[in-house]
DNA sequence: TCTGGGGTCCTAGGACCC
DNA sequence: TCTGGGGTCCTAGGACCC
């Protein structure tokens, strides 16, 4: 007996960050709303009303200032603690609909629908339950490969099907031909802005054009990844569902500053702060870092003689998850690359060469006593901040007056994650 | 005045080895 | 005059994703 035809569902939340904000603020319904990136820099989520006004994804806020004013667009700073919490709730509900789930990003996941008797019905049920229990609208795309499921989801959104579900697998072939012949090729998962113009010269403009191109030839001209994409578009599943996300290979913490920064002292505060943040993630993962890098840069739009960007990568004598050691090393690197006289716009740190702490071996030169002491201190740091809130306990070198800190002028409350800011429900 | 942050994978090319 | 070649490891950079 041949193996059952594979079937994947992709569930994607609509306008996710805006939808999260709307749960707690019904006044935002039907209004043009955008959520901004860190530092209130760019638009990263738009309500349908904002899209209809022509607000582009990723556009810097200052470029649409006039429109914001004239059209009354509501602008909100991003509130990742809130979105992360809503995401977890949604993902745990979605997980009950299939034995196998891959959480692909904060607002989307794949489910294995292989062999399910009525996939369309389940898609509709998913949409209804998430709307009812969480209050976030989702769309469901169903198809025999992950790449096609992404496209099916795109169609569910674009065609605004009333039930928010679109199944490419149950469509008559001539309809599929017609649809794929009308979708621009850049909508395909894995086709970005660099590939599009190169495809153009080959006469590949639609999804159908790409699907029908010579897969071997395209691999030679582009990459093996693209060949897989082409096969997936033909309904041949090449990408499996990965349930267990493999351990992260690096941890990055970086931020643009709220104003330009000139002094080493301010940069040291920022780097201390970012590294402390990265180290918390490291310990949460149960990992240790064997190397790290630190970088600083001026505004990339600055004039040529005012441009400066430098980074430094350093290896640690032995892998660690100790904030104090990591910060010390990062600061050392920062002092090496710092040059006075520049207007710095951003700094960041990366933890690399990560390994599982459980598999640690003490190196010859590490004393057991020292390691235990560090362990205790880190536990205290994490538990205090866990109980009293992020930032309750921090290194003095982070500074307590961080004038360089990012802008977040339109921040909503942390409705679900901080006790003092829980939404208050009034009974009457 | 004001242009995000955090990831992954692949490839090309250099260093090195035998 | 002729002046190996294949394998592996590492890194930087490119491209893509959300």
CSV table of C-alpha atoms (C1' of nucleotides) in Angstrom, one decimal:
chain,number,residue,atom,x,y,z
A,1,UNK,CA,0.0,0.0,0.0
A,2,UNK,CA,1.4,3.4,-0.9
A,3,UNK,CA,1.9,5.9,1.9
A,4,UNK,CA,-1.0,8.2,2.5
A,5,UNK,CA,-0.6,11.5,0.7
A,6,UNK,CA,0.9,14.0,3.1
A,7,UNK,CA,-1.2,16.9,4.2
A,8,UNK,CA,-0.1,20.0,6.1
A,9,UNK,CA,-2.1,22.9,7.7
A,10,UNK,CA,-0.6,26.3,8.3
A,11,UNK,CA,-2.4,28.4,10.9
A,12,UNK,CA,-1.4,32.0,10.8
A,13,UNK,CA,-2.8,34.8,13.0
A,14,UNK,CA,-4.2,37.8,11.2
A,15,UNK,CA,-2.3,41.0,11.9
A,16,UNK,CA,-1.1,39.4,15.1
A,17,UNK,CA,0.3,42.2,17.2
A,18,UNK,CA,-2.6,44.5,16.3
A,19,UNK,CA,-5.1,41.6,17.1
A,20,UNK,CA,-3.4,41.1,20.5
A,21,UNK,CA,-3.9,44.8,21.3
A,22,UNK,CA,-7.5,44.6,20.3
A,23,UNK,CA,-8.3,41.9,22.7
A,24,UNK,CA,-7.8,44.3,25.6
A,25,UNK,CA,-8.9,47.4,24.0
A,26,UNK,CA,-12.2,47.0,22.0
A,27,UNK,CA,-12.0,50.7,21.0
A,28,UNK,CA,-9.4,49.7,18.5
A,29,UNK,CA,-11.9,47.6,16.5
A,30,UNK,CA,-12.6,48.9,13.0
A,31,UNK,CA,-9.9,51.6,13.4
A,32,UNK,CA,-6.7,51.9,11.5
A,33,UNK,CA,-4.1,50.7,14.0
A,34,UNK,CA,-0.4,50.0,13.6
A,35,UNK,CA,2.2,48.4,16.0
A,36,UNK,CA,5.7,49.8,15.8
A,37,UNK,CA,9.1,48.1,16.0
A,38,UNK,CA,11.4,48.7,18.9
A,39,UNK,CA,12.3,52.3,19.3
A,40,UNK,CA,9.0,53.2,17.6
A,41,UNK,CA,11.0,53.0,14.3
A,42,UNK,CA,9.0,51.1,11.8
A,43,UNK,CA,5.5,49.7,11.3
A,44,UNK,CA,5.6,45.9,12.0
A,45,UNK,CA,1.9,45.1,12.2
A,46,UNK,CA,-1.1,46.7,10.6
A,47,UNK,CA,-4.9,46.4,10.9
A,48,UNK,CA,-6.8,45.9,7.7
A,49,UNK,CA,-8.0,49.5,7.9
A,50,UNK,CA,-4.3,50.6,8.1
A,51,UNK,CA,-3.5,48.4,5.1
A,52,UNK,CA,-6.4,49.9,3.2
A,53,UNK,CA,-4.9,53.4,3.8
A,54,UNK,CA,-1.8,52.2,2.0
A,55,UNK,CA,0.5,51.9,5.0
A,56,UNK,CA,3.3,49.6,3.9
A,57,UNK,CA,4.9,46.8,6.0
A,58,UNK,CA,8.2,48.0,7.5
A,59,UNK,CA,7.7,51.7,6.6
A,60,UNK,CA,9.5,54.1,9.1
A,61,UNK,CA,7.0,56.0,11.2
A,62,UNK,CA,8.3,59.4,10.3
A,63,UNK,CA,7.6,58.7,6.6
A,64,UNK,CA,3.9,58.3,7.3
A,65,UNK,CA,3.5,61.0,9.9
A,66,UNK,CA,1.1,63.1,7.8
A,67,UNK,CA,-1.1,60.1,7.1
A,68,UNK,CA,-1.1,59.1,10.7
A,69,UNK,CA,-2.4,62.5,11.6
A,70,UNK,CA,-4.9,63.0,8.8
A,71,UNK,CA,-6.4,59.5,8.9
A,72,UNK,CA,-6.3,59.2,12.7
A,73,UNK,CA,-4.1,56.1,12.7
A,74,UNK,CA,-3.6,54.7,16.2
A,75,UNK,CA,0.1,54.0,16.7
A,76,UNK,CA,1.3,51.5,19.4
A,77,UNK,CA,4.7,50.6,20.7
A,78,UNK,CA,5.4,46.9,20.6
A,79,UNK,CA,4.6,44.9,23.7
A,80,UNK,CA,6.4,41.6,23.3
A,81,UNK,CA,5.7,40.3,26.7
A,82,UNK,CA,2.0,40.5,25.9
A,83,UNK,CA,2.3,39.0,22.4
A,84,UNK,CA,4.4,36.1,23.7
A,85,UNK,CA,1.9,35.3,26.3
A,86,UNK,CA,-1.1,35.3,23.8
A,87,UNK,CA,1.0,33.3,21.4
A,88,UNK,CA,1.6,30.5,24.0
A,89,UNK,CA,-2.1,30.2,24.7
A,90,UNK,CA,-3.0,30.0,21.0
A,91,UNK,CA,-0.3,27.4,20.3
A,92,UNK,CA,-1.4,25.2,23.1
A,93,UNK,CA,-4.9,25.1,21.8
A,94,UNK,CA,-3.8,24.5,18.3
A,95,UNK,CA,-1.6,21.6,19.5
A,96,UNK,CA,-4.8,19.7,20.5
A,97,UNK,CA,-5.9,19.5,16.8
A,98,UNK,CA,-3.1,17.2,15.6
A,99,UNK,CA,-0.7,14.7,17.0
A,100,UNK,CA,2.1,16.7,15.5
A,101,UNK,CA,2.8,20.5,15.6
A,102,UNK,CA,5.6,22.7,14.5
A,103,UNK,CA,5.6,26.2,16.1
A,104,UNK,CA,7.2,28.2,13.3
A,105,UNK,CA,7.0,31.7,14.7
A,106,UNK,CA,5.2,33.8,17.3
A,107,UNK,CA,2.1,33.9,15.1
A,108,UNK,CA,2.1,30.7,13.0
A,109,UNK,CA,2.3,27.0,13.3
A,110,UNK,CA,2.1,23.9,11.1
A,111,UNK,CA,0.0,21.0,12.0
A,112,UNK,CA,0.2,17.5,10.4
A,113,UNK,CA,-3.2,16.8,8.8
A,114,UNK,CA,-2.2,13.6,7.0
A,115,UNK,CA,-4.9,11.1,7.0
A,116,UNK,CA,-7.5,13.3,8.7
A,117,UNK,CA,-11.0,12.6,7.3
A,118,UNK,CA,-12.3,16.1,7.1
A,119,UNK,CA,-9.5,18.6,7.1
A,120,UNK,CA,-11.6,21.5,5.9
A,121,UNK,CA,-14.0,21.0,8.8
A,122,UNK,CA,-11.1,21.0,11.3
A,123,UNK,CA,-9.7,24.2,9.7
A,124,UNK,CA,-13.0,25.9,10.2
A,125,UNK,CA,-13.3,24.6,13.8
A,126,UNK,CA,-9.8,25.9,14.6
A,127,UNK,CA,-10.7,29.4,13.4
A,128,UNK,CA,-13.9,29.5,15.4
A,129,UNK,CA,-12.3,28.2,18.6
A,130,UNK,CA,-9.3,30.6,18.6
A,131,UNK,CA,-11.6,33.5,17.9
A,132,UNK,CA,-14.0,32.5,20.7
A,133,UNK,CA,-11.4,31.5,23.4
A,134,UNK,CA,-8.6,34.0,22.7
A,135,UNK,CA,-10.2,36.6,20.5
A,136,UNK,CA,-7.6,36.6,17.7
A,137,UNK,CA,-8.7,35.9,14.1
A,138,UNK,CA,-6.6,33.2,12.3
A,139,UNK,CA,-6.5,31.8,8.8
A,140,UNK,CA,-5.9,28.2,7.9
A,141,UNK,CA,-4.1,27.0,4.7
A,142,UNK,CA,-4.1,23.3,3.8
A,143,UNK,CA,-2.0,21.6,1.2
A,144,UNK,CA,0.2,18.5,0.5
A,145,UNK,CA,3.5,20.4,1.2
A,146,UNK,CA,4.5,23.1,3.7
A,147,UNK,CA,5.3,25.6,0.9
A,148,UNK,CA,1.9,25.0,-0.7
A,149,UNK,CA,0.2,25.3,2.8
A,150,UNK,CA,1.8,28.7,3.1
A,151,UNK,CA,0.3,29.7,-0.2
A,152,UNK,CA,-3.0,28.2,0.7
A,153,UNK,CA,-2.9,30.4,3.8
A,154,UNK,CA,-2.1,33.4,1.7
A,155,UNK,CA,-5.1,32.6,-0.4
A,156,UNK,CA,-7.4,32.3,2.6
A,157,UNK,CA,-6.4,35.8,3.6
A,158,UNK,CA,-6.4,37.3,0.1
A,159,UNK,CA,-9.7,35.8,-1.0
A,160,UNK,CA,-11.1,36.6,2.5
A,161,UNK,CA,-13.0,33.3,2.5
A,162,UNK,CA,-15.8,33.5,5.0
A,163,UNK,CA,-14.5,30.6,7.0
A,164,UNK,CA,-10.9,31.6,6.9
A,165,UNK,CA,-9.8,28.3,5.5
A,166,UNK,CA,-8.4,27.3,2.1
A,167,UNK,CA,-7.6,23.8,1.0
A,168,UNK,CA,-5.5,23.6,-2.2
A,169,UNK,CA,-5.6,19.8,-2.0
A,170,UNK,CA,-9.4,19.6,-2.5
A,171,UNK,CA,-9.5,22.0,-5.4
A,172,UNK,CA,-10.0,20.8,-9.0
A,173,UNK,CA,-6.7,21.0,-10.9
A,174,UNK,CA,-7.8,23.6,-13.4
A,175,UNK,CA,-8.7,25.9,-10.5
A,176,UNK,CA,-5.3,25.4,-9.0
A,177,UNK,CA,-3.6,26.2,-12.3
A,178,UNK,CA,-5.6,29.4,-12.6
A,179,UNK,CA,-4.9,30.5,-9.1
A,180,UNK,CA,-1.1,29.8,-9.2
A,181,UNK,CA,-0.9,31.5,-12.5
A,182,UNK,CA,-2.2,34.7,-10.9
A,183,UNK,CA,-0.1,34.8,-7.7
A,184,UNK,CA,3.2,36.8,-8.1
A,185,UNK,CA,6.3,34.6,-7.5
A,186,UNK,CA,7.5,36.7,-4.6
A,187,UNK,CA,4.7,35.3,-2.4
A,188,UNK,CA,6.4,32.0,-2.4
A,189,UNK,CA,8.1,31.0,0.9
A,190,UNK,CA,11.8,31.4,0.3
A,191,UNK,CA,11.6,33.8,-2.6
A,192,UNK,CA,12.8,37.2,-1.4
A,193,UNK,CA,13.6,40.6,-2.9
A,194,UNK,CA,16.9,39.5,-4.4
A,195,UNK,CA,15.5,36.5,-6.2
A,196,UNK,CA,12.6,38.3,-7.7
A,197,UNK,CA,14.5,40.5,-10.2
A,198,UNK,CA,16.7,37.5,-11.2
A,199,UNK,CA,13.6,35.5,-11.9
A,200,UNK,CA,12.2,38.3,-13.9
A,201,UNK,CA,15.0,38.0,-16.5
A,202,UNK,CA,14.2,34.4,-16.8
A,203,UNK,CA,10.5,35.2,-17.5
A,204,UNK,CA,9.4,33.7,-14.1
A,205,UNK,CA,6.7,36.0,-12.7
A,206,UNK,CA,4.1,33.8,-11.2
A,207,UNK,CA,4.0,30.9,-8.8
A,208,UNK,CA,3.1,28.7,-11.7
A,209,UNK,CA,6.1,29.8,-13.8
A,210,UNK,CA,8.4,28.9,-10.9
A,211,UNK,CA,6.7,25.5,-10.3
A,212,UNK,CA,7.1,24.6,-14.0
A,213,UNK,CA,10.7,25.7,-14.3
A,214,UNK,CA,13.5,23.1,-14.7
A,215,UNK,CA,14.3,22.2,-11.2
A,216,UNK,CA,17.8,20.8,-11.9
A,217,UNK,CA,18.8,23.8,-13.9
A,218,UNK,CA,17.4,26.2,-11.2
A,219,UNK,CA,19.5,24.3,-8.6
A,220,UNK,CA,22.6,24.9,-10.6
A,221,UNK,CA,21.8,28.6,-11.2
A,222,UNK,CA,20.6,29.3,-7.7
A,223,UNK,CA,20.7,26.8,-4.9
A,224,UNK,CA,19.5,23.4,-3.6
A,225,UNK,CA,17.0,25.3,-1.4
A,226,UNK,CA,15.3,26.6,-4.5
A,227,UNK,CA,15.1,23.2,-6.0
A,228,UNK,CA,13.3,22.0,-2.9
A,229,UNK,CA,10.9,24.9,-3.2
A,230,UNK,CA,10.1,24.0,-6.8
A,231,UNK,CA,9.4,20.3,-5.8
A,232,UNK,CA,7.2,21.5,-2.9
A,233,UNK,CA,5.2,23.6,-5.3
A,234,UNK,CA,4.5,20.5,-7.3
A,235,UNK,CA,3.0,18.9,-4.3
A,236,UNK,CA,6.1,16.8,-3.5
A,237,UNK,CA,6.7,17.3,0.2
A,238,UNK,CA,10.5,17.8,0.9
A,239,UNK,CA,10.3,19.7,4.2
A,240,UNK,CA,9.2,17.7,7.2
A,241,UNK,CA,7.4,19.0,10.2
A,242,UNK,CA,10.0,19.6,13.0
A,243,UNK,CA,8.2,19.2,16.3
A,244,UNK,CA,11.2,19.7,18.6
A,245,UNK,CA,12.9,22.9,17.8
A,246,UNK,CA,16.6,22.1,17.9
A,247,UNK,CA,18.6,24.1,20.5
A,248,UNK,CA,19.5,27.6,19.5
A,249,UNK,CA,22.9,28.1,18.0
A,250,UNK,CA,23.3,31.7,19.0
A,251,UNK,CA,21.7,34.3,21.2
A,252,UNK,CA,21.6,37.9,20.0
A,253,UNK,CA,20.7,40.9,22.1
A,254,UNK,CA,20.9,44.3,20.4
A,255,UNK,CA,19.1,47.6,20.4
A,256,UNK,CA,19.2,50.9,18.6
A,257,UNK,CA,19.5,53.8,21.1
A,258,UNK,CA,16.8,56.3,21.8
A,259,UNK,CA,19.3,59.0,21.0
A,260,UNK,CA,22.9,59.1,19.7
A,261,UNK,CA,25.5,57.9,22.1
A,262,UNK,CA,29.1,59.3,22.2
A,263,UNK,CA,30.8,58.1,25.3
A,264,UNK,CA,32.4,54.9,26.2
A,265,UNK,CA,30.6,55.0,29.5
A,266,UNK,CA,27.1,55.0,27.9
A,267,UNK,CA,28.2,52.2,25.6
A,268,UNK,CA,29.4,50.2,28.5
A,269,UNK,CA,26.1,50.6,30.2
A,270,UNK,CA,24.2,49.4,27.1
A,271,UNK,CA,26.5,46.5,26.5
A,272,UNK,CA,26.2,45.4,30.1
A,273,UNK,CA,22.5,45.6,29.9
A,274,UNK,CA,22.3,43.7,26.6
A,275,UNK,CA,24.6,41.0,27.8
A,276,UNK,CA,22.7,40.6,31.0
A,277,UNK,CA,19.6,40.1,28.9
A,278,UNK,CA,21.3,37.5,26.6
A,279,UNK,CA,22.7,35.7,29.7
A,280,UNK,CA,19.2,35.3,31.1
A,281,UNK,CA,18.1,33.7,27.8
A,282,UNK,CA,21.1,31.5,27.9
A,283,UNK,CA,20.3,30.2,31.4
A,284,UNK,CA,16.6,29.8,30.5
A,285,UNK,CA,17.7,27.5,27.7
A,286,UNK,CA,20.0,25.6,30.0
A,287,UNK,CA,23.0,26.4,27.8
A,288,UNK,CA,26.5,27.8,28.2
A,289,UNK,CA,28.4,30.0,25.7
A,290,UNK,CA,31.9,29.3,24.6
A,291,UNK,CA,32.4,32.5,22.7
A,292,UNK,CA,30.8,35.9,22.3
A,293,UNK,CA,31.0,39.0,20.1
A,294,UNK,CA,30.2,42.6,20.7
A,295,UNK,CA,29.6,45.3,18.1
A,296,UNK,CA,28.9,49.0,17.9
A,297,UNK,CA,27.8,51.1,14.9
A,298,UNK,CA,26.8,54.5,13.8
A,299,UNK,CA,23.7,55.2,11.8
A,300,UNK,CA,23.9,53.4,8.5
A,301,UNK,CA,22.4,56.3,6.7
A,302,UNK,CA,25.1,58.7,8.0
A,303,UNK,CA,27.6,60.4,5.7
A,304,UNK,CA,30.6,58.3,4.7
A,305,UNK,CA,33.1,60.1,7.0
A,306,UNK,CA,30.8,59.7,9.9
A,307,UNK,CA,30.3,56.0,9.5
A,308,UNK,CA,31.9,53.5,11.8
A,309,UNK,CA,31.1,49.9,12.5
A,310,UNK,CA,33.3,47.4,14.3
A,311,UNK,CA,32.8,44.1,16.0
A,312,UNK,CA,35.0,41.8,18.0
A,313,UNK,CA,34.6,38.1,18.6
A,314,UNK,CA,36.3,36.5,21.6
A,315,UNK,CA,36.6,32.9,22.9
A,316,UNK,CA,36.1,32.2,26.5
A,317,UNK,CA,38.6,30.0,28.4
A,318,UNK,CA,35.7,27.7,29.4
A,319,UNK,CA,32.0,27.8,28.5
A,320,UNK,CA,29.9,29.7,31.0
A,321,UNK,CA,26.5,31.1,31.7
A,322,UNK,CA,27.7,33.5,34.4
A,323,UNK,CA,26.5,37.1,33.7
A,324,UNK,CA,29.6,38.6,35.4
A,325,UNK,CA,32.1,36.7,33.3
A,326,UNK,CA,30.2,37.4,30.1
A,327,UNK,CA,29.8,41.1,30.8
A,328,UNK,CA,33.4,41.5,31.7
A,329,UNK,CA,34.5,39.9,28.5
A,330,UNK,CA,32.1,41.9,26.4
A,331,UNK,CA,33.2,45.2,28.0
A,332,UNK,CA,36.8,44.2,27.3
A,333,UNK,CA,36.0,43.8,23.6
A,334,UNK,CA,34.0,47.0,23.6
A,335,UNK,CA,37.0,49.0,24.9
A,336,UNK,CA,39.1,47.5,22.1
A,337,UNK,CA,36.7,48.6,19.3
A,338,UNK,CA,35.5,51.9,20.7
A,339,UNK,CA,36.7,55.0,18.8
A,340,UNK,CA,35.7,58.5,20.2
A,341,UNK,CA,34.2,61.1,18.0
A,342,UNK,CA,31.4,59.0,16.5
A,343,UNK,CA,27.6,59.3,17.0
A,344,UNK,CA,26.8,55.7,17.9
A,345,UNK,CA,23.3,54.5,17.0
A,346,UNK,CA,23.3,50.9,18.0
A,347,UNK,CA,25.2,48.2,19.9
A,348,UNK,CA,24.7,44.5,20.3
A,349,UNK,CA,26.2,41.3,21.7
A,350,UNK,CA,26.0,37.7,20.4
A,351,UNK,CA,26.6,34.5,22.5
A,352,UNK,CA,28.0,31.7,20.3
A,353,UNK,CA,29.4,28.2,20.5
A,354,UNK,CA,26.5,27.2,22.7
A,355,UNK,CA,26.5,23.9,24.5
A,356,UNK,CA,24.1,22.1,26.9
A,357,UNK,CA,24.9,22.8,30.5
A,358,UNK,CA,23.9,19.3,31.5
A,359,UNK,CA,26.8,17.9,29.4
A,360,UNK,CA,29.4,20.3,31.0
A,361,UNK,CA,32.8,19.0,32.0
A,362,UNK,CA,34.8,21.1,34.4
A,363,UNK,CA,38.0,22.2,32.9
A,364,UNK,CA,41.3,21.7,34.6
A,365,UNK,CA,41.5,25.2,35.7
A,366,UNK,CA,38.0,25.7,37.1
A,367,UNK,CA,37.6,25.0,40.7
A,368,UNK,CA,34.4,23.4,41.8
A,369,UNK,CA,34.0,26.0,44.6
A,370,UNK,CA,34.1,28.9,42.2
A,371,UNK,CA,31.6,27.3,39.9
A,372,UNK,CA,29.2,26.7,42.7
A,373,UNK,CA,29.4,30.3,43.9
A,374,UNK,CA,28.7,31.6,40.5
A,375,UNK,CA,25.8,29.2,40.2
A,376,UNK,CA,24.2,30.5,43.4
A,377,UNK,CA,24.6,34.1,42.4
A,378,UNK,CA,22.9,33.5,39.1
A,379,UNK,CA,20.1,31.6,40.7
A,380,UNK,CA,19.5,34.5,43.1
A,381,UNK,CA,19.6,37.0,40.2
A,382,UNK,CA,17.1,35.0,38.1
A,383,UNK,CA,14.7,34.2,40.9
A,384,UNK,CA,14.6,37.7,42.2
A,385,UNK,CA,13.9,39.1,38.8
A,386,UNK,CA,11.4,36.4,38.2
A,387,UNK,CA,9.5,37.2,41.3
A,388,UNK,CA,9.8,41.0,41.5
A,389,UNK,CA,9.8,41.7,37.8
A,390,UNK,CA,12.5,42.1,35.1
A,391,UNK,CA,15.1,44.6,36.1
A,392,UNK,CA,14.6,44.4,39.9
A,393,UNK,CA,18.1,43.3,40.4
A,394,UNK,CA,20.9,44.3,38.0
A,395,UNK,CA,24.6,45.0,37.7
A,396,UNK,CA,25.6,48.5,38.8
A,397,UNK,CA,27.5,48.9,35.5
A,398,UNK,CA,24.1,48.9,33.7
A,399,UNK,CA,23.6,52.3,35.2
A,400,UNK,CA,20.3,53.4,36.8
A,401,UNK,CA,19.8,56.4,34.5
A,402,UNK,CA,19.9,55.0,31.1
A,403,UNK,CA,19.4,58.1,29.0
A,404,UNK,CA,20.2,56.1,25.8
A,405,UNK,CA,17.4,53.7,26.2
A,406,UNK,CA,15.1,53.0,23.3
A,407,UNK,CA,11.9,54.9,22.8
A,408,UNK,CA,8.6,53.3,23.5
A,409,UNK,CA,6.2,56.2,23.6
A,410,UNK,CA,3.0,54.4,22.9
A,411,UNK,CA,3.3,51.3,25.1
A,412,UNK,CA,0.2,49.5,26.3
A,413,UNK,CA,0.0,47.7,29.5
A,414,UNK,CA,1.3,44.2,30.1
A,415,UNK,CA,-2.2,43.0,30.6
A,416,UNK,CA,-1.4,39.4,31.2
A,417,UNK,CA,2.1,39.2,32.5
A,418,UNK,CA,2.6,41.7,35.2
A,419,UNK,CA,0.4,41.6,38.3
A,420,UNK,CA,-0.1,45.4,38.7
A,421,UNK,CA,-1.2,45.6,35.1
A,422,UNK,CA,-3.7,42.8,34.9
A,423,UNK,CA,-6.8,43.9,33.0
A,424,UNK,CA,-9.4,44.8,35.5
A,425,UNK,CA,-12.8,43.4,34.8
A,426,UNK,CA,-15.6,45.4,36.3
A,427,UNK,CA,-18.8,43.5,37.3
A,428,UNK,CA,-22.0,45.3,37.6
B,1,DT,C1',14.8,65.0,14.5
B,2,DC,C1',13.0,60.1,13.3
B,3,DT,C1',14.8,53.9,9.3
B,4,DG,C1',13.7,46.9,14.4
B,5,DG,C1',15.4,42.7,16.3
B,6,DG,C1',16.4,37.8,16.4
B,7,DG,C1',17.2,33.9,14.0
B,8,DT,C1',18.5,30.1,10.2
B,9,DC,C1',20.8,27.9,6.3
B,10,DC,C1',23.8,27.8,2.3
B,11,DT,C1',27.9,28.9,-0.4
B,12,DA,C1',32.4,30.3,-1.6
B,13,DG,C1',36.9,30.6,-0.5
B,14,DG,C1',41.0,30.1,2.3
B,15,DA,C1',43.9,27.2,5.3
B,16,DC,C1',45.5,23.0,6.1
B,17,DC,C1',46.4,18.1,5.6
B,18,DC,C1',47.9,14.0,3.3
C,1,DT,C1',59.2,23.0,-19.5
C,2,DC,C1',56.6,20.4,-16.4
C,3,DT,C1',54.8,22.4,-10.8
C,4,DG,C1',48.6,17.4,-7.7
C,5,DG,C1',44.3,17.1,-6.1
C,6,DG,C1',40.9,15.8,-3.0
C,7,DG,C1',38.9,16.1,1.6
C,8,DT,C1',37.8,18.7,5.7
C,9,DC,C1',37.2,22.5,8.6
C,10,DC,C1',36.3,27.2,9.4
C,11,DT,C1',34.6,31.8,8.5
C,12,DA,C1',32.5,35.6,6.3
C,13,DG,C1',28.9,37.1,3.8
C,14,DG,C1',24.5,36.6,1.4
C,15,DA,C1',19.8,35.6,1.4
C,16,DC,C1',15.8,34.6,3.6
C,17,DC,C1',12.3,34.3,7.3
C,18,DC,C1',8.9,36.5,10.7
